[in-house]
mmCIF file of C-alpha atoms in Angstrom:
data_model
loop_
_atom_site.group_PDB
_atom_site.id
_atom_site.type_symbol
_atom_site.label_atom_id
_atom_site.label_comp_id
_atom_site.label_asym_id
_atom_site.label_seq_id
_atom_site.Cartn_x
_atom_site.Cartn_y
_atom_site.Cartn_z
ATOM 1 C CA UNK A 1402 -3.520 -18.925 -10.420
ATOM 2 C CA UNK A 1403 -3.847 -19.964 -13.994
ATOM 3 C CA UNK A 1404 -7.381 -21.112 -14.450
ATOM 4 C CA UNK A 1405 -6.222 -24.276 -16.352
ATOM 5 C CA UNK A 1406 -5.116 -26.064 -13.145
ATOM 6 C CA UNK A 1407 -8.009 -25.032 -11.142
ATOM 7 C CA UNK A 1408 -9.781 -27.830 -9.511
ATOM 8 C CA UNK A 1409 -13.728 -27.305 -10.705
ATOM 9 C CA UNK A 1410 -15.005 -29.737 -11.875
ATOM 10 C CA UNK A 1411 -15.589 -33.701 -11.215
ATOM 11 C CA UNK A 1412 -13.711 -34.276 -15.263
ATOM 12 C CA UNK A 1413 -10.763 -33.348 -16.421
ATOM 13 C CA UNK A 1414 -12.940 -33.577 -19.823
ATOM 14 C CA UNK A 1415 -15.893 -30.940 -18.917
ATOM 15 C CA UNK A 1416 -15.511 -27.697 -20.456
ATOM 16 C CA UNK A 1417 -14.803 -24.482 -18.043
ATOM 17 C CA UNK A 1418 -15.843 -20.646 -18.526
ATOM 18 C CA UNK A 1419 -13.020 -18.182 -17.603
ATOM 19 C CA UNK A 1420 -14.338 -14.381 -17.865
ATOM 20 C CA UNK A 1421 -11.784 -11.558 -17.580
ATOM 21 C CA UNK A 1422 -12.620 -8.542 -15.304
ATOM 22 C CA UNK A 1423 -10.908 -5.611 -14.429
ATOM 23 C CA UNK A 1424 -12.068 -3.474 -11.534
ATOM 24 C CA UNK A 1425 -11.501 0.550 -10.395
ATOM 25 C CA UNK A 1426 -11.640 2.231 -7.409
ATOM 26 C CA UNK A 1427 -10.457 5.779 -7.204
ATOM 27 C CA UNK A 1428 -7.212 5.541 -9.199
ATOM 28 C CA UNK A 1429 -6.323 1.970 -8.583
ATOM 29 C CA UNK A 1430 -7.873 -0.838 -10.998
ATOM 30 C CA UNK A 1431 -7.013 -4.370 -11.091
ATOM 31 C CA UNK A 1432 -7.995 -7.516 -12.788
ATOM 32 C CA UNK A 1433 -9.931 -10.494 -11.746
ATOM 33 C CA UNK A 1434 -10.870 -14.187 -13.337
ATOM 34 C CA UNK A 1435 -13.886 -15.961 -12.397
ATOM 35 C CA UNK A 1436 -13.899 -19.615 -13.614
ATOM 36 C CA UNK A 1437 -16.790 -21.852 -13.827
ATOM 37 C CA UNK A 1438 -17.731 -25.149 -15.127
ATOM 38 C CA UNK A 1439 -20.084 -24.775 -18.028
ATOM 39 C CA UNK A 1440 -22.441 -27.373 -16.622
ATOM 40 C CA UNK A 1441 -23.817 -24.018 -14.054
ATOM 41 C CA UNK A 1442 -24.307 -21.745 -16.672
ATOM 42 C CA UNK A 1443 -25.516 -24.509 -19.875
ATOM 43 C CA UNK A 1444 -29.035 -23.670 -18.375
ATOM 44 C CA UNK A 1445 -28.526 -20.286 -18.224
ATOM 45 C CA UNK A 1446 -27.529 -20.063 -22.187
ATOM 46 C CA UNK A 1447 -30.599 -18.709 -24.195
ATOM 47 C CA UNK A 1448 -30.690 -15.531 -21.216
ATOM 48 C CA UNK A 1449 -27.335 -14.631 -21.686
ATOM 49 C CA UNK A 1450 -27.394 -15.393 -25.878
ATOM 50 C CA UNK A 1451 -31.023 -13.157 -26.216
ATOM 51 C CA UNK A 1452 -30.858 -11.374 -23.378
ATOM 52 C CA UNK A 1453 -34.158 -8.860 -22.033
ATOM 53 C CA UNK A 1454 -34.323 -5.698 -23.715
ATOM 54 C CA UNK A 1455 -37.118 -4.133 -22.204
ATOM 55 C CA UNK A 1456 -36.585 -0.940 -20.823
ATOM 56 C CA UNK A 1457 -39.824 -0.903 -18.731
ATOM 57 C CA UNK A 1458 -38.338 -4.990 -17.208
ATOM 58 C CA UNK A 1459 -37.598 -3.011 -13.992
ATOM 59 C CA UNK A 1460 -40.015 0.229 -13.801
ATOM 60 C CA UNK A 1461 -40.199 -0.144 -9.936
ATOM 61 C CA UNK A 1462 -36.524 -0.504 -9.587
ATOM 62 C CA UNK A 1463 -37.097 -3.188 -7.077
ATOM 63 C CA UNK A 1464 -34.591 -5.368 -8.867
ATOM 64 C CA UNK A 1465 -31.800 -2.625 -8.943
ATOM 65 C CA UNK A 1466 -32.775 -2.009 -5.165
ATOM 66 C CA UNK A 1467 -32.133 -5.644 -4.301
ATOM 67 C CA UNK A 1468 -29.289 -6.227 -6.244
ATOM 68 C CA UNK A 1469 -27.376 -2.986 -4.711
ATOM 69 C CA UNK A 1470 -28.474 -4.575 -1.526
ATOM 70 C CA UNK A 1471 -26.793 -7.949 -2.139
ATOM 71 C CA UNK A 1472 -23.389 -6.860 -3.231
ATOM 72 C CA UNK A 1473 -23.363 -4.325 -0.392
ATOM 73 C CA UNK A 1474 -23.770 -7.558 1.587
ATOM 74 C CA UNK A 1475 -21.143 -9.349 -0.284
ATOM 75 C CA UNK A 1476 -17.645 -10.180 1.280
ATOM 76 C CA UNK A 1477 -14.739 -9.685 -1.122
ATOM 77 C CA UNK A 1478 -10.853 -10.869 0.080
ATOM 78 C CA UNK A 1479 -8.633 -7.504 0.077
ATOM 79 C CA UNK A 1480 -4.436 -8.604 0.299
ATOM 80 C CA UNK A 1481 -2.398 -5.127 0.599
ATOM 81 C CA UNK A 1482 1.182 -5.234 0.081
ATOM 82 C CA UNK A 1483 3.088 -2.837 2.560
ATOM 83 C CA UNK A 1484 6.408 -3.070 1.735
ATOM 84 C CA UNK A 1485 8.453 -4.740 -0.705
ATOM 85 C CA UNK A 1486 12.622 -5.641 0.617
ATOM 86 C CA UNK A 1487 14.451 -7.130 -1.962
ATOM 87 C CA UNK A 1488 16.916 -9.510 -0.219
ATOM 88 C CA UNK A 1489 18.546 -12.410 -0.831
ATOM 89 C CA UNK A 1490 18.613 -15.621 0.212
ATOM 90 C CA UNK A 1491 21.961 -15.636 2.285
ATOM 91 C CA UNK A 1492 20.937 -12.723 4.161
ATOM 92 C CA UNK A 1493 17.337 -14.255 4.780
ATOM 93 C CA UNK A 1494 19.376 -17.321 6.165
ATOM 94 C CA UNK A 1495 21.456 -15.636 8.047
ATOM 95 C CA UNK A 1496 18.513 -13.771 9.989
ATOM 96 C CA UNK A 1497 17.980 -14.646 13.975
ATOM 97 C CA UNK A 1498 15.182 -13.955 16.354
ATOM 98 C CA UNK A 1499 15.257 -10.788 17.700
ATOM 99 C CA UNK A 1500 14.802 -10.669 21.650
ATOM 100 C CA UNK A 1501 12.261 -8.575 22.796
ATOM 101 C CA UNK A 1502 13.624 -6.750 26.180
ATOM 102 C CA UNK A 1503 10.039 -5.071 28.393
#
C-alpha cells in the first residue's frame, strides 16, 4: 500500500509522517512502513529532536524491562506465502469445483 493513499487524517492537507524500517529475523529480512499524522508526534518534537543522552537515565533497568515486556505482548500480523503457481486466466476460468468422495 502506498502511504500517500492511506486515509489516516481528517483533511487531505494535513501533514503525514512516513517512516520506513527494515526488520531481520534469522536470515530473513523485510521492510515495513509506519505512517502517522504529524499532529500525533508534534507534542514530542523537542524530545525527538534532542534525545536525552544521560547514560544514567535507566540505571535500574525498569524502563528496559517494561519495554521488553510490552514488546513480548505485542501482536504482529504474519502473512506467509507457501506456494506460487503461475497460471493463465484461461486456465483459472476453466477450473471446476472438485467433488470430494468419502
